[in-house]
Amino acid sequence: MRRLIQWSYGLMAGLIVTFAASSAFPAMAEDAPADQGQTEVRSGWIDENLGPGVARWVDENGNISDQPGTQGQTPEEGEEAGAEGESQGAQEGQEAQDSQEQVPAGRQIDPAKPMVALTFDDGPYAPVGNQIMDCLALYGGKATFFVVGSRVSAYQAELQRMVAEGHEIGNHTYDHKYITRLSGEQIQSQVNRCSDAVQEATGVRPTLFRPPGGYISSASLAHVQAPAIMWSIDTLDWKTRNAGKTVNAVMSRVRDGDIVLMHELYSQSGAAALEIIPRLVEAGYQLVTVSEMAAARGGAVSGGVYSQFYP
C-alpha cells in the first residue's frame, strides 16, 4: 500500500513538471522581442518621426538595427558604431573640421542663369540629411541647412559632411525659440550658443540666421547681427507630411531666385527632395546655397531680411 501511494505521488509530480514546462515555453516565446515582426518596412528607416537619435534601420530581411541611426550593420559592426550620422565615416568628418576650404574646386555660379536655394530647417537629422546630400551630390547641387544648436552634438559627422561637400550651415537658434518673445540678452544667447556649437563641431561659424516660425521684428533682429533669411516658397511639409504635396508646392510655382522652405526632420521631406532636386536641374535651375545666390544677386547685409533674390 505504501508503495502504491509513493508511486501515485511520483506520477502526480511528473505530470505537474510536464505541465509547467509546456506552459513555460510558450511564455518564453511571447516574451521574445517582437520588433522583427512589427514593421513591414524593408531597407528603410523607422521611428524617424520620434526625433533625433531614435530612428532605426530595417534591412531587406526585416532585421532592425540595435543602434539608432546605423544602417545595415552586423552585430560586430554595431558594437563599434558611433552616434547617429556616423555612417559617412569619422575620417571624412575630421577632414572637414578645420576649414571650409575642402569645398570642391571649380564650382561656378552663373548669375545670368536661373537659380534656386533649397533650405532645410530644424536639423541636423542624419537619416534625412544624408539622403538629401546624397541626391545633391549626384546632381551637383548645394543647399542651406538651418540647424538647431541643441541637436548639433548628436550629429557632428553629418554637419562635417555638409561643410566638406560645400553646403551651407545657418543658425536657427539653440533651442528653436521664437525670438520675438525673448529679451535682447536671451536672443543673443540663443544665437551665440547655436553658432558656438556649429563652430565647435565643424570649424565654421554660421553667417546667416533664420528665425524659428518666421517670427521676427526690427527690435529682435537688432540683437541677431546677421542677415535674416526667410522664404518665398513655403512647402508646408511639416504640416502635410506628404511627399507628393511637397513636390507640387515647389514645382507648381518655382521661379528664378526663390528660397524654398523645407524641413530636415521628416522622411517624407527627404523623399520629396529626391524628386525635386533632379526636376529642378532638368528644368535648368542651378541649386545653390543662400549665400551663393545672395553673392550673385547683390549681397545680403546684417540686419536685412531676405525672402528671395529675384533678378
mmCIF file of C-alpha atoms in Angstrom:
data_model
loop_
_atom_site.group_PDB
_atom_site.id
_atom_site.type_symbol
_atom_site.label_atom_id
_atom_site.label_comp_id
_atom_site.label_asym_id
_atom_site.label_seq_id
_atom_site.Cartn_x
_atom_site.Cartn_y
_atom_site.Cartn_z
ATOM 1 C CA MET A 1 0.000 0.000 0.000
ATOM 2 C CA ARG A 2 2.819 2.369 0.895
ATOM 3 C CA ARG A 3 4.498 1.664 -2.467
ATOM 4 C CA LEU A 4 1.239 2.368 -4.279
ATOM 5 C CA ILE A 5 0.923 5.733 -2.534
ATOM 6 C CA GLN A 6 4.572 6.634 -3.309
ATOM 7 C CA TRP A 7 4.040 5.628 -6.949
ATOM 8 C CA SER A 8 0.922 7.829 -7.142
ATOM 9 C CA TYR A 9 2.790 10.834 -5.703
ATOM 10 C CA GLY A 10 5.609 10.258 -8.183
ATOM 11 C CA LEU A 11 3.176 10.131 -11.101
ATOM 12 C CA MET A 12 1.455 13.343 -9.995
ATOM 13 C CA ALA A 13 4.804 15.149 -9.600
ATOM 14 C CA GLY A 14 5.835 14.101 -13.100
ATOM 15 C CA LEU A 15 2.579 15.372 -14.563
ATOM 16 C CA ILE A 16 2.980 18.704 -12.748
ATOM 17 C CA VAL A 17 6.557 19.173 -14.077
ATOM 18 C CA THR A 18 5.463 18.298 -17.617
ATOM 19 C CA PHE A 19 2.556 20.735 -17.473
ATOM 20 C CA ALA A 20 4.741 23.527 -16.067
ATOM 21 C CA ALA A 21 7.362 23.012 -18.769
ATOM 22 C CA SER A 22 4.806 23.035 -21.573
ATOM 23 C CA SER A 23 3.345 26.267 -20.191
ATOM 24 C CA ALA A 24 6.720 27.937 -19.762
ATOM 25 C CA PHE A 25 7.968 27.565 -23.343
ATOM 26 C CA PRO A 26 5.054 29.435 -24.957
ATOM 27 C CA ALA A 27 5.515 32.184 -22.390
ATOM 28 C CA MET A 28 9.179 32.475 -23.318
ATOM 29 C CA ALA A 29 8.234 32.758 -26.993
ATOM 30 C CA GLU A 30 5.786 35.520 -26.177
ATOM 31 C CA ASP A 31 8.459 37.357 -24.185
ATOM 32 C CA ALA A 32 10.904 37.279 -27.105
ATOM 33 C CA PRO A 33 11.488 40.638 -28.836
ATOM 34 C CA ALA A 34 8.704 41.293 -31.301
ATOM 35 C CA ASP A 35 10.443 44.117 -33.138
ATOM 36 C CA GLN A 36 11.353 41.954 -36.101
ATOM 37 C CA GLY A 37 7.719 41.294 -36.979
ATOM 38 C CA GLN A 38 6.165 44.634 -36.117
ATOM 39 C CA THR A 39 7.103 46.530 -39.266
ATOM 40 C CA GLU A 40 6.607 45.952 -42.954
ATOM 41 C CA VAL A 41 9.447 48.339 -43.790
ATOM 42 C CA ARG A 42 12.390 46.814 -45.675
ATOM 43 C CA SER A 43 15.678 48.616 -46.408
ATOM 44 C CA GLY A 44 14.400 51.772 -44.755
ATOM 45 C CA TRP A 45 14.174 53.806 -41.559
ATOM 46 C CA ILE A 46 11.527 53.550 -38.847
ATOM 47 C CA ASP A 47 10.781 55.799 -35.847
ATOM 48 C CA GLU A 48 12.320 58.833 -37.558
ATOM 49 C CA ASN A 49 9.291 60.885 -36.531
ATOM 50 C CA LEU A 50 10.230 60.387 -32.876
ATOM 51 C CA GLY A 51 13.126 62.847 -33.134
ATOM 52 C CA PRO A 52 16.903 62.894 -33.384
ATOM 53 C CA GLY A 53 18.806 59.838 -32.223
ATOM 54 C CA VAL A 54 15.786 57.495 -32.303
ATOM 55 C CA ALA A 55 15.409 56.268 -35.894
ATOM 56 C CA ARG A 56 16.411 52.660 -36.587
ATOM 57 C CA TRP A 57 17.338 50.942 -39.849
ATOM 58 C CA VAL A 58 15.424 47.896 -41.141
ATOM 59 C CA ASP A 59 17.386 45.716 -43.593
ATOM 60 C CA GLU A 60 15.977 43.774 -46.546
ATOM 61 C CA ASN A 61 15.209 40.821 -44.272
ATOM 62 C CA GLY A 62 13.272 42.859 -41.756
ATOM 63 C CA ASN A 63 16.041 42.902 -39.140
ATOM 64 C CA ILE A 64 16.009 46.093 -37.066
ATOM 65 C CA SER A 65 19.318 47.644 -36.032
ATOM 66 C CA ASP A 66 20.081 47.696 -32.316
ATOM 67 C CA GLN A 67 21.938 51.003 -32.596
ATOM 68 C CA PRO A 68 19.743 54.005 -33.535
ATOM 69 C CA GLY A 69 20.952 55.812 -36.627
ATOM 70 C CA THR A 70 23.068 52.966 -38.005
ATOM 71 C CA GLN A 71 22.351 51.340 -41.332
ATOM 72 C CA GLY A 72 22.812 47.724 -42.336
ATOM 73 C CA GLN A 73 25.374 46.705 -39.715
ATOM 74 C CA THR A 74 26.222 43.266 -38.431
ATOM 75 C CA PRO A 75 26.244 42.828 -34.628
ATOM 76 C CA GLU A 76 30.032 43.052 -34.622
ATOM 77 C CA GLU A 77 29.951 46.285 -36.600
ATOM 78 C CA GLY A 78 27.183 47.642 -34.389
ATOM 79 C CA GLU A 79 29.351 47.283 -31.313
ATOM 80 C CA GLU A 80 31.886 49.599 -32.909
ATOM 81 C CA ALA A 81 29.368 52.070 -34.318
ATOM 82 C CA GLY A 82 29.326 55.664 -33.158
ATOM 83 C CA ALA A 83 26.419 58.040 -32.627
ATOM 84 C CA GLU A 84 23.737 58.904 -35.199
ATOM 85 C CA GLY A 85 25.048 60.137 -38.528
ATOM 86 C CA GLU A 86 28.466 58.471 -38.347
ATOM 87 C CA SER A 87 27.796 56.279 -41.398
ATOM 88 C CA GLN A 88 29.814 58.516 -43.675
ATOM 89 C CA GLY A 89 32.884 57.893 -41.544
ATOM 90 C CA ALA A 90 34.747 59.763 -38.862
ATOM 91 C CA GLN A 91 37.708 60.373 -41.142
ATOM 92 C CA GLU A 92 35.610 62.267 -43.684
ATOM 93 C CA GLY A 93 34.183 64.447 -40.933
ATOM 94 C CA GLN A 94 37.584 65.146 -39.395
ATOM 95 C CA GLU A 95 38.947 66.315 -42.746
ATOM 96 C CA ALA A 96 36.146 68.875 -42.914
ATOM 97 C CA GLN A 97 36.524 70.168 -39.390
ATOM 98 C CA ASP A 98 39.380 72.615 -39.753
ATOM 99 C CA SER A 99 38.084 74.841 -42.553
ATOM 100 C CA GLN A 100 35.660 75.233 -45.413
ATOM 101 C CA GLU A 101 38.469 75.030 -47.967
ATOM 102 C CA GLN A 102 37.528 71.380 -48.536
ATOM 103 C CA VAL A 103 34.757 72.508 -50.902
ATOM 104 C CA PRO A 104 35.458 71.019 -54.358
ATOM 105 C CA ALA A 105 37.324 73.491 -56.536
ATOM 106 C CA GLY A 106 35.929 74.817 -59.781
ATOM 107 C CA ARG A 107 32.328 75.451 -58.730
ATOM 108 C CA GLN A 108 30.959 78.279 -60.820
ATOM 109 C CA ILE A 109 27.673 80.125 -60.354
ATOM 110 C CA ASP A 110 26.351 81.894 -63.436
ATOM 111 C CA PRO A 111 24.363 84.988 -62.302
ATOM 112 C CA ALA A 112 22.598 85.077 -65.647
ATOM 113 C CA LYS A 113 21.158 81.570 -65.309
ATOM 114 C CA PRO A 114 18.155 80.611 -63.155
ATOM 115 C CA MET A 115 18.934 79.527 -59.616
ATOM 116 C CA VAL A 116 17.056 78.252 -56.573
ATOM 117 C CA ALA A 117 18.126 77.936 -52.941
ATOM 118 C CA LEU A 118 16.740 74.841 -51.208
ATOM 119 C CA THR A 119 16.763 75.299 -47.428
ATOM 120 C CA PHE A 120 16.089 72.741 -44.716
ATOM 121 C CA ASP A 121 15.189 73.724 -41.141
ATOM 122 C CA ASP A 122 15.171 72.100 -37.700
ATOM 123 C CA GLY A 123 18.017 69.587 -38.195
ATOM 124 C CA PRO A 124 20.514 68.209 -38.063
ATOM 125 C CA TYR A 125 18.994 64.773 -38.528
ATOM 126 C CA ALA A 126 21.260 62.317 -40.331
ATOM 127 C CA PRO A 127 18.729 59.806 -41.758
ATOM 128 C CA VAL A 128 17.115 62.588 -43.806
ATOM 129 C CA GLY A 129 20.043 65.000 -44.155
ATOM 130 C CA ASN A 130 22.389 62.392 -45.598
ATOM 131 C CA GLN A 131 19.706 61.281 -48.038
ATOM 132 C CA ILE A 132 19.321 64.856 -49.272
ATOM 133 C CA MET A 133 23.085 65.333 -49.595
ATOM 134 C CA ASP A 134 23.454 62.050 -51.475
ATOM 135 C CA CYS A 135 20.979 63.293 -54.074
ATOM 136 C CA LEU A 136 22.525 66.762 -54.285
ATOM 137 C CA ALA A 137 25.919 65.157 -54.876
ATOM 138 C CA LEU A 138 24.525 63.287 -57.885
ATOM 139 C CA TYR A 139 23.262 66.496 -59.467
ATOM 140 C CA GLY A 140 25.979 68.934 -58.442
ATOM 141 C CA GLY A 141 23.686 70.947 -56.182
ATOM 142 C CA LYS A 142 24.200 72.626 -52.817
ATOM 143 C CA ALA A 143 21.722 73.504 -50.086
ATOM 144 C CA THR A 144 21.487 75.512 -46.883
ATOM 145 C CA PHE A 145 20.679 73.754 -43.613
ATOM 146 C CA PHE A 146 19.408 75.953 -40.773
ATOM 147 C CA VAL A 147 20.225 73.890 -37.698
ATOM 148 C CA VAL A 148 19.114 73.928 -34.071
ATOM 149 C CA GLY A 149 22.162 74.181 -31.819
ATOM 150 C CA SER A 150 20.984 71.733 -29.156
ATOM 151 C CA ARG A 151 20.975 68.939 -31.752
ATOM 152 C CA VAL A 152 24.458 69.548 -33.098
ATOM 153 C CA SER A 153 26.409 67.346 -30.682
ATOM 154 C CA ALA A 154 24.431 64.237 -31.692
ATOM 155 C CA TYR A 155 25.034 64.764 -35.424
ATOM 156 C CA GLN A 156 28.539 66.177 -35.728
ATOM 157 C CA ALA A 157 29.595 63.877 -38.571
ATOM 158 C CA GLU A 158 26.580 64.954 -40.617
ATOM 159 C CA LEU A 159 27.464 68.625 -40.169
ATOM 160 C CA GLN A 160 31.081 67.935 -41.017
ATOM 161 C CA ARG A 161 29.890 66.324 -44.229
ATOM 162 C CA MET A 162 27.830 69.441 -45.020
ATOM 163 C CA VAL A 163 30.931 71.580 -44.777
ATOM 164 C CA ALA A 164 33.136 69.120 -46.660
ATOM 165 C CA GLU A 165 30.698 68.968 -49.588
ATOM 166 C CA GLY A 166 30.133 72.716 -49.838
ATOM 167 C CA HIS A 167 26.694 73.035 -48.282
ATOM 168 C CA GLU A 168 25.890 75.950 -46.017
ATOM 169 C CA ILE A 169 25.000 75.756 -42.328
ATOM 170 C CA GLY A 170 22.772 78.514 -40.973
ATOM 171 C CA ASN A 171 21.728 79.453 -37.441
ATOM 172 C CA HIS A 172 18.209 78.502 -36.257
ATOM 173 C CA THR A 173 18.771 79.345 -32.558
ATOM 174 C CA TYR A 174 19.924 76.909 -29.909
ATOM 175 C CA ASP A 175 16.505 75.734 -28.659
ATOM 176 C CA HIS A 176 14.200 76.722 -31.535
ATOM 177 C CA LYS A 177 12.936 79.700 -29.553
ATOM 178 C CA TYR A 178 10.680 82.373 -31.051
ATOM 179 C CA ILE A 179 12.931 85.377 -30.687
ATOM 180 C CA THR A 180 10.095 87.922 -30.599
ATOM 181 C CA ARG A 181 9.219 86.512 -27.167
ATOM 182 C CA LEU A 182 12.749 86.883 -25.798
ATOM 183 C CA SER A 183 14.749 89.707 -24.292
ATOM 184 C CA GLY A 184 17.758 91.071 -26.129
ATOM 185 C CA GLU A 185 20.101 89.138 -23.871
ATOM 186 C CA GLN A 186 18.152 85.913 -24.428
ATOM 187 C CA ILE A 187 18.230 86.391 -28.201
ATOM 188 C CA GLN A 188 21.969 86.862 -28.173
ATOM 189 C CA SER A 189 22.371 83.749 -26.034
ATOM 190 C CA GLN A 190 20.252 81.626 -28.386
ATOM 191 C CA VAL A 191 22.137 82.819 -31.453
ATOM 192 C CA ASN A 192 25.623 82.641 -29.957
ATOM 193 C CA ARG A 193 25.160 79.209 -28.396
ATOM 194 C CA CYS A 194 23.989 77.777 -31.727
ATOM 195 C CA SER A 195 26.899 79.339 -33.617
ATOM 196 C CA ASP A 196 29.351 78.144 -30.960
ATOM 197 C CA ALA A 197 28.048 74.560 -31.240
ATOM 198 C CA VAL A 198 28.344 74.560 -35.036
ATOM 199 C CA GLN A 199 31.825 76.069 -34.939
ATOM 200 C CA GLU A 200 32.997 73.547 -32.363
ATOM 201 C CA ALA A 201 31.713 70.656 -34.495
ATOM 202 C CA THR A 202 32.855 71.886 -37.913
ATOM 203 C CA GLY A 203 35.312 74.756 -37.542
ATOM 204 C CA VAL A 204 32.904 77.006 -39.467
ATOM 205 C CA ARG A 205 30.688 79.665 -37.891
ATOM 206 C CA PRO A 206 27.251 80.349 -39.426
ATOM 207 C CA THR A 207 26.789 83.742 -41.054
ATOM 208 C CA LEU A 208 23.054 83.517 -41.811
ATOM 209 C CA PHE A 209 20.103 83.381 -39.434
ATOM 210 C CA ARG A 210 16.584 82.026 -39.832
ATOM 211 C CA PRO A 211 14.063 82.911 -37.122
ATOM 212 C CA PRO A 212 12.073 79.908 -35.842
ATOM 213 C CA GLY A 213 8.484 80.105 -37.033
ATOM 214 C CA GLY A 214 9.405 83.109 -39.160
ATOM 215 C CA TYR A 215 8.753 85.378 -36.174
ATOM 216 C CA ILE A 216 10.924 88.465 -36.342
ATOM 217 C CA SER A 217 10.814 92.188 -35.655
ATOM 218 C CA SER A 218 13.216 95.057 -36.144
ATOM 219 C CA ALA A 219 13.797 95.148 -32.382
ATOM 220 C CA SER A 220 14.631 91.438 -32.160
ATOM 221 C CA LEU A 221 16.692 91.485 -35.333
ATOM 222 C CA ALA A 222 18.955 94.146 -33.833
ATOM 223 C CA HIS A 223 20.296 91.518 -31.421
ATOM 224 C CA VAL A 224 20.960 88.873 -34.095
ATOM 225 C CA GLN A 225 23.710 90.660 -36.038
ATOM 226 C CA ALA A 226 23.279 88.612 -39.204
ATOM 227 C CA PRO A 227 21.098 88.639 -42.331
ATOM 228 C CA ALA A 228 17.684 87.098 -41.609
ATOM 229 C CA ILE A 229 16.718 84.588 -44.284
ATOM 230 C CA MET A 230 13.025 83.966 -44.847
ATOM 231 C CA TRP A 231 11.481 82.185 -47.875
ATOM 232 C CA SER A 232 9.374 82.729 -50.986
ATOM 233 C CA ILE A 233 8.017 79.153 -51.210
ATOM 234 C CA ASP A 234 6.674 77.539 -48.065
ATOM 235 C CA THR A 235 6.079 73.863 -48.816
ATOM 236 C CA LEU A 236 4.206 73.261 -45.525
ATOM 237 C CA ASP A 237 5.939 69.876 -45.465
ATOM 238 C CA TRP A 238 5.864 69.849 -41.648
ATOM 239 C CA LYS A 239 2.064 70.017 -41.814
ATOM 240 C CA THR A 240 1.150 67.783 -44.755
ATOM 241 C CA ARG A 241 3.851 65.107 -44.215
ATOM 242 C CA ASN A 242 3.126 64.200 -47.855
ATOM 243 C CA ALA A 243 5.951 63.940 -50.382
ATOM 244 C CA GLY A 244 3.697 64.493 -53.391
ATOM 245 C CA LYS A 245 2.198 67.679 -51.982
ATOM 246 C CA THR A 246 5.654 68.968 -51.098
ATOM 247 C CA VAL A 247 6.909 68.324 -54.633
ATOM 248 C CA ASN A 248 3.875 70.067 -56.108
ATOM 249 C CA ALA A 249 4.284 73.060 -53.781
ATOM 250 C CA VAL A 250 7.711 73.668 -55.315
ATOM 251 C CA MET A 251 7.309 72.657 -58.933
ATOM 252 C CA SER A 252 3.956 74.379 -59.453
ATOM 253 C CA ARG A 253 5.324 77.866 -58.785
ATOM 254 C CA VAL A 254 9.114 77.872 -58.669
ATOM 255 C CA ARG A 255 10.929 80.763 -60.331
ATOM 256 C CA ASP A 256 14.425 82.123 -60.625
ATOM 257 C CA GLY A 257 15.649 83.472 -57.267
ATOM 258 C CA ASP A 258 13.284 81.549 -54.991
ATOM 259 C CA ILE A 259 14.220 80.426 -51.489
ATOM 260 C CA VAL A 260 12.374 77.175 -50.713
ATOM 261 C CA LEU A 261 11.485 76.221 -47.138
ATOM 262 C CA MET A 262 11.529 72.530 -46.175
ATOM 263 C CA HIS A 263 12.368 70.634 -43.000
ATOM 264 C CA GLU A 264 15.034 68.039 -42.373
ATOM 265 C CA LEU A 265 13.195 66.073 -39.683
ATOM 266 C CA TYR A 266 10.669 64.214 -41.832
ATOM 267 C CA SER A 267 11.217 61.186 -44.079
ATOM 268 C CA GLN A 268 8.502 62.498 -46.411
ATOM 269 C CA SER A 269 10.516 65.693 -46.910
ATOM 270 C CA GLY A 270 13.584 63.639 -47.760
ATOM 271 C CA ALA A 271 11.562 61.653 -50.296
ATOM 272 C CA ALA A 272 10.236 64.889 -51.800
ATOM 273 C CA ALA A 273 13.749 66.302 -52.115
ATOM 274 C CA LEU A 274 14.809 63.220 -54.090
ATOM 275 C CA GLU A 275 12.228 64.178 -56.725
ATOM 276 C CA ILE A 276 12.536 67.960 -56.517
ATOM 277 C CA ILE A 277 16.318 68.060 -56.978
ATOM 278 C CA PRO A 278 16.536 66.264 -60.364
ATOM 279 C CA ARG A 279 13.425 68.007 -61.670
ATOM 280 C CA LEU A 280 14.819 71.451 -60.899
ATOM 281 C CA VAL A 281 18.142 70.571 -62.519
ATOM 282 C CA GLU A 282 16.370 69.221 -65.609
ATOM 283 C CA ALA A 283 14.399 72.480 -65.769
ATOM 284 C CA GLY A 284 17.687 74.414 -65.945
ATOM 285 C CA TYR A 285 17.995 75.691 -62.373
ATOM 286 C CA GLN A 286 21.287 75.943 -60.527
ATOM 287 C CA LEU A 287 20.875 74.580 -56.993
ATOM 288 C CA VAL A 288 22.829 76.996 -54.816
ATOM 289 C CA THR A 289 23.275 77.974 -51.187
ATOM 290 C CA VAL A 290 21.616 81.135 -49.934
ATOM 291 C CA SER A 291 24.993 82.867 -49.679
ATOM 292 C CA GLU A 292 25.907 81.850 -53.236
ATOM 293 C CA MET A 293 22.648 83.277 -54.535
ATOM 294 C CA ALA A 294 22.996 86.434 -52.453
ATOM 295 C CA ALA A 295 26.521 86.999 -53.761
ATOM 296 C CA ALA A 296 25.282 86.616 -57.326
ATOM 297 C CA ARG A 297 22.326 88.934 -56.807
ATOM 298 C CA GLY A 298 23.647 91.940 -54.891
ATOM 299 C CA GLY A 299 24.568 90.526 -51.493
ATOM 300 C CA ALA A 300 22.971 90.351 -48.043
ATOM 301 C CA VAL A 301 23.776 92.576 -45.073
ATOM 302 C CA SER A 302 23.453 92.152 -41.328
ATOM 303 C CA GLY A 303 20.048 93.357 -40.190
ATOM 304 C CA GLY A 304 18.483 92.798 -43.586
ATOM 305 C CA VAL A 305 15.533 90.456 -44.171
ATOM 306 C CA TYR A 306 15.533 88.393 -47.361
ATOM 307 C CA SER A 307 12.832 86.080 -48.698
ATOM 308 C CA GLN A 308 14.123 85.792 -52.274
ATOM 309 C CA PHE A 309 16.784 87.073 -54.650
ATOM 310 C CA TYR A 310 14.893 87.691 -57.865
ATOM 311 C CA PRO A 311 16.914 89.033 -60.820
#
